[in-house]
PDB file of C-alpha atoms in Angstrom:
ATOM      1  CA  UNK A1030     118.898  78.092  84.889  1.00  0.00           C
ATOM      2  CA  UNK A1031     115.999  79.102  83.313  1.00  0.00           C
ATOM      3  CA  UNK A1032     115.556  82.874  81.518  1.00  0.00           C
ATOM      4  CA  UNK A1033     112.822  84.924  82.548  1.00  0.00           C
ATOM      5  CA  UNK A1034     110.758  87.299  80.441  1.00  0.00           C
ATOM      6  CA  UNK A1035     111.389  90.398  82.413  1.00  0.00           C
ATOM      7  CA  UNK A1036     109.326  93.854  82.448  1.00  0.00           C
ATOM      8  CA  UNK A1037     110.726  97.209  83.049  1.00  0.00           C
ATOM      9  CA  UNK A1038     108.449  99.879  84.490  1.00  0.00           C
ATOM     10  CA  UNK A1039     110.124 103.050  84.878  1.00  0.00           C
ATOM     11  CA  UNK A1040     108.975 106.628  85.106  1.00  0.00           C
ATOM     12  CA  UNK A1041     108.263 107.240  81.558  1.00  0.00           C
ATOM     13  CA  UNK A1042     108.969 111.466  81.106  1.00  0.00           C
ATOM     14  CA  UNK A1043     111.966 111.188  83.141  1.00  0.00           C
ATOM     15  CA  UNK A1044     113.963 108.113  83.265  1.00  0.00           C
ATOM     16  CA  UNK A1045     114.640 107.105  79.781  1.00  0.00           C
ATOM     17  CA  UNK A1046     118.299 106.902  80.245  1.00  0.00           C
ATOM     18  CA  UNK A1047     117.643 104.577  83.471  1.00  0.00           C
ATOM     19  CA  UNK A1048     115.787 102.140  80.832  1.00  0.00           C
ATOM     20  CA  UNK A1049     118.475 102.432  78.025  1.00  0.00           C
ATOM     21  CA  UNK A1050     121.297 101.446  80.593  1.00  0.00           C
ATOM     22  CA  UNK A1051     119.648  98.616  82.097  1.00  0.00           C
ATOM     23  CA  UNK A1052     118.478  97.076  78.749  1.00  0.00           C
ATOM     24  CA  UNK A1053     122.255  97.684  77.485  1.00  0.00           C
ATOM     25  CA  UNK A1054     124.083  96.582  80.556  1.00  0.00           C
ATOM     26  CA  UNK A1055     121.592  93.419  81.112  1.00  0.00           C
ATOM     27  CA  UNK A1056     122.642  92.404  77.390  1.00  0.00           C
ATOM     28  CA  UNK A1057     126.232  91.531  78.767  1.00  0.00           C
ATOM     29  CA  UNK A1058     125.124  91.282  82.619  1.00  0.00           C
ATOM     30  CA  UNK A1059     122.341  88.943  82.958  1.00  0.00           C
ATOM     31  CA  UNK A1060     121.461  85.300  81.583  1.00  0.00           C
ATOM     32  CA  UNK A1061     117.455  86.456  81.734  1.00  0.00           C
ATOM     33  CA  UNK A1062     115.257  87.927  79.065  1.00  0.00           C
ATOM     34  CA  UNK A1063     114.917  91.932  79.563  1.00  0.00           C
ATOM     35  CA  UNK A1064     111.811  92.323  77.061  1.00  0.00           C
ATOM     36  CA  UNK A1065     111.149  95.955  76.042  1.00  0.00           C
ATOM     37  CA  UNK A1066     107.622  96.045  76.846  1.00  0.00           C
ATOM     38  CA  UNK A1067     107.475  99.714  77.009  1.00  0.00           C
ATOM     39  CA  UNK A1068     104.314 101.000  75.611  1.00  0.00           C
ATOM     40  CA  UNK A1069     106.348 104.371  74.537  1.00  0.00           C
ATOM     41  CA  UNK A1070     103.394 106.448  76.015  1.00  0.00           C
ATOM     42  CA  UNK A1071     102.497 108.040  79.164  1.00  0.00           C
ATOM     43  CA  UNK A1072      99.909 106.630  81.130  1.00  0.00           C
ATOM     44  CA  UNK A1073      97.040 107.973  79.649  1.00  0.00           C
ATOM     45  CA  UNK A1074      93.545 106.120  79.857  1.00  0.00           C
ATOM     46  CA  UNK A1075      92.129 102.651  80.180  1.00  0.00           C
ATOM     47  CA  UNK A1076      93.239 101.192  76.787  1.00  0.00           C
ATOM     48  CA  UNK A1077      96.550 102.083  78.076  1.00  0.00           C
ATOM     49  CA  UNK A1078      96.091  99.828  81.316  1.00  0.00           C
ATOM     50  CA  UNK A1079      95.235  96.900  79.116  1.00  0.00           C
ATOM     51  CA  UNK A1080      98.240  97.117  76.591  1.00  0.00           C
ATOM     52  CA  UNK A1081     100.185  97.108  79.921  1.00  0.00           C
ATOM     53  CA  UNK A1082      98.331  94.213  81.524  1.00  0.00           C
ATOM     54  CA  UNK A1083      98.638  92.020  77.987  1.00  0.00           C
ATOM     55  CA  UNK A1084     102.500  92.529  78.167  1.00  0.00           C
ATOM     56  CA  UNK A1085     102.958  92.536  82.051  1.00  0.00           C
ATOM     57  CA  UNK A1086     100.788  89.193  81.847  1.00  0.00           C
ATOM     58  CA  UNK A1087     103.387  87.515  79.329  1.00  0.00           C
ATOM     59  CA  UNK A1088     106.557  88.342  81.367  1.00  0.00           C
ATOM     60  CA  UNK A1089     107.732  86.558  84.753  1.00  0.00           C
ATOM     61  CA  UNK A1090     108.612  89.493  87.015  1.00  0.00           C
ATOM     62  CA  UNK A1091     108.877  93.252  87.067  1.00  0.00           C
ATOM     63  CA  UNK A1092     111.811  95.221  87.707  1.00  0.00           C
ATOM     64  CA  UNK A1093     111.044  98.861  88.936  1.00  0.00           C
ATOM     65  CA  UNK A1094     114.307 101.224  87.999  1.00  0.00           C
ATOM     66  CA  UNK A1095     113.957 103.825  90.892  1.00  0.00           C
ATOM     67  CA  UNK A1096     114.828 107.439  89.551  1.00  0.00           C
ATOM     68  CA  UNK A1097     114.155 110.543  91.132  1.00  0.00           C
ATOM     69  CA  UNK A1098     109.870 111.156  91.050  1.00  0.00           C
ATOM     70  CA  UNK A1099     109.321 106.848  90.464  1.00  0.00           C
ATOM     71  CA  UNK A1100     107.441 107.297  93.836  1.00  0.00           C
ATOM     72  CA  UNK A1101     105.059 109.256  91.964  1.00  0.00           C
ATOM     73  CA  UNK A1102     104.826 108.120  88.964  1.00  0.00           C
ATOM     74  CA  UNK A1103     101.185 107.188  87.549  1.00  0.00           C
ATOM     75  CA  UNK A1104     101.971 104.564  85.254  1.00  0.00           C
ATOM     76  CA  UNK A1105     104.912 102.887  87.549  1.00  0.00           C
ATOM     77  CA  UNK A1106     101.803 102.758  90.525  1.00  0.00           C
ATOM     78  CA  UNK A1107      99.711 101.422  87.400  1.00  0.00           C
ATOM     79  CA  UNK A1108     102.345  99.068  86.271  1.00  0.00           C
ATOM     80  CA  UNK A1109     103.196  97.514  89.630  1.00  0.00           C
ATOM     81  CA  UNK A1110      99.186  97.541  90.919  1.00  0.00           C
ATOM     82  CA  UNK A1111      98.868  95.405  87.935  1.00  0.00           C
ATOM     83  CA  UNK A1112     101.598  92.706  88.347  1.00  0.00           C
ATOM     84  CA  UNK A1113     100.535  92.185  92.271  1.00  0.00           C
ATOM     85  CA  UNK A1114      96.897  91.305  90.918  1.00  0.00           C
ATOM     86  CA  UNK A1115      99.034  88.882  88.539  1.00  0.00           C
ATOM     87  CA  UNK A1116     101.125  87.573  91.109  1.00  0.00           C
ATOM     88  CA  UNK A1117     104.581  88.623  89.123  1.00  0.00           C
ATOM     89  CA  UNK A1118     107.418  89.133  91.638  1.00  0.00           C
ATOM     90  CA  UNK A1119     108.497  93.001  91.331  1.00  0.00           C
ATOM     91  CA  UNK A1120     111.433  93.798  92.074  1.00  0.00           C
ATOM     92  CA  UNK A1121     112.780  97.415  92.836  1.00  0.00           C
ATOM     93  CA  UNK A1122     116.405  98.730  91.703  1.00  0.00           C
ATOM     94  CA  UNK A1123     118.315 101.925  92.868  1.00  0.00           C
ATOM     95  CA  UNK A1124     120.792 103.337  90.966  1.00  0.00           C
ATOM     96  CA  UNK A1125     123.792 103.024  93.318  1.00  0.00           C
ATOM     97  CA  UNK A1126     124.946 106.730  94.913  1.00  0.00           C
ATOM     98  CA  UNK A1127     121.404 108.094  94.173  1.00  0.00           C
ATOM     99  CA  UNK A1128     119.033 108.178  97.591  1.00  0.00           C
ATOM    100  CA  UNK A1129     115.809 107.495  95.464  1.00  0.00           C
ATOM    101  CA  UNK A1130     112.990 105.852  96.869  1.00  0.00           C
ATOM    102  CA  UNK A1131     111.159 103.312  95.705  1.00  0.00           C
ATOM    103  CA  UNK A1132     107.702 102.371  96.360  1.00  0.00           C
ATOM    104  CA  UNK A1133     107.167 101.428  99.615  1.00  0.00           C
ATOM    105  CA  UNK A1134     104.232  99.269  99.478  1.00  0.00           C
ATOM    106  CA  UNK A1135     106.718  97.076  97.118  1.00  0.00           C
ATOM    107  CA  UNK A1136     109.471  96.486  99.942  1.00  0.00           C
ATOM    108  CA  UNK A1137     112.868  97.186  99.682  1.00  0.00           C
ATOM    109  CA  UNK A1138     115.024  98.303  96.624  1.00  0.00           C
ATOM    110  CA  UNK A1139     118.226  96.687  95.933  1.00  0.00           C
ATOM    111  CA  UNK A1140     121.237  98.611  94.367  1.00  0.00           C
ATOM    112  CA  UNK A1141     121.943  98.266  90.460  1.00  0.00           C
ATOM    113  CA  UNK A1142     124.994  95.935  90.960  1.00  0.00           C
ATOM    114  CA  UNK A1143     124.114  93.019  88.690  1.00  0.00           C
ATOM    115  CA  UNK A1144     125.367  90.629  91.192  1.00  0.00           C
ATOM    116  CA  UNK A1145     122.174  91.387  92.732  1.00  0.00           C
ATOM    117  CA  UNK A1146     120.656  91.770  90.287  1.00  0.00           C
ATOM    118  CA  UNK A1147     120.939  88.646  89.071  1.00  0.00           C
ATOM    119  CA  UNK A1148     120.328  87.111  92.454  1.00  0.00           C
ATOM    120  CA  UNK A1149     116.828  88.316  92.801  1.00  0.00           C
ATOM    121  CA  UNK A1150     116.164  87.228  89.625  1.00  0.00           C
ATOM    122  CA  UNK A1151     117.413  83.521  89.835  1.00  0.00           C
ATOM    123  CA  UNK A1152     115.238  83.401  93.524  1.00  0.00           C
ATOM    124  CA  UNK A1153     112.044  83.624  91.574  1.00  0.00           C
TER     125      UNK A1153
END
């Protein structure tokens, strides 16, 4: 199976520990590339919005983490705006026991169960 280059939008000023688990679970959990392509900023401007398209651009699919305000979280709508004009697969994950919602122009979010996971990722 191939790895994929995968980028992780989360919402930025709340969900930090959401990132740091998946990047340390998916060492041990997945076969695929989870790339740190945070930007470690807010979404503040238009320079912004190109750093993110350069690295969105270079992966093969987006994982949204869901947390409590992703819904409405600028640079997560920024984030996944940019990877449909790119044609990346996104795909949305819920922390399991949490009734977050996702974005719900991007479908339906799976649970955080790397069997999953995993799944989605080896469809693309």
């Amino acid at each position: 199976m191939p790895t994929l280059n995968i980028f992780v939008s989360f919402e930025f000023d709340k969900d930090k520990d959401l990132q740091n688990n998946f990047y340390r679970q998916a060492k041990e959990e997945t076969n695929h590339r989870i790339r740190d392509c945070s930007l470690h900023e807010s979404y503040p401007d238009e320079a912004w919005k190109n750093k993110a398209r350069n690295a969105i651009r270079q992966c093969d699919a987006v994982v949204v983490l869901i947390g409590q305000d992703t819904h409405n979280a600028p640079g997560v709508i920024v984030e996944t705006d940019i990877a449909r004009s790119l044609n990346k697969p996104i795909i949305q994950v819920r922390p399991q026991g949490r009734p977050y919602q996702g974005l719900a122009r991007l479908g339906e979010p799976i649970l955080w169960r790397w069997r999953a996971i995993n799944a989605k990722l080896d469809a693309i």
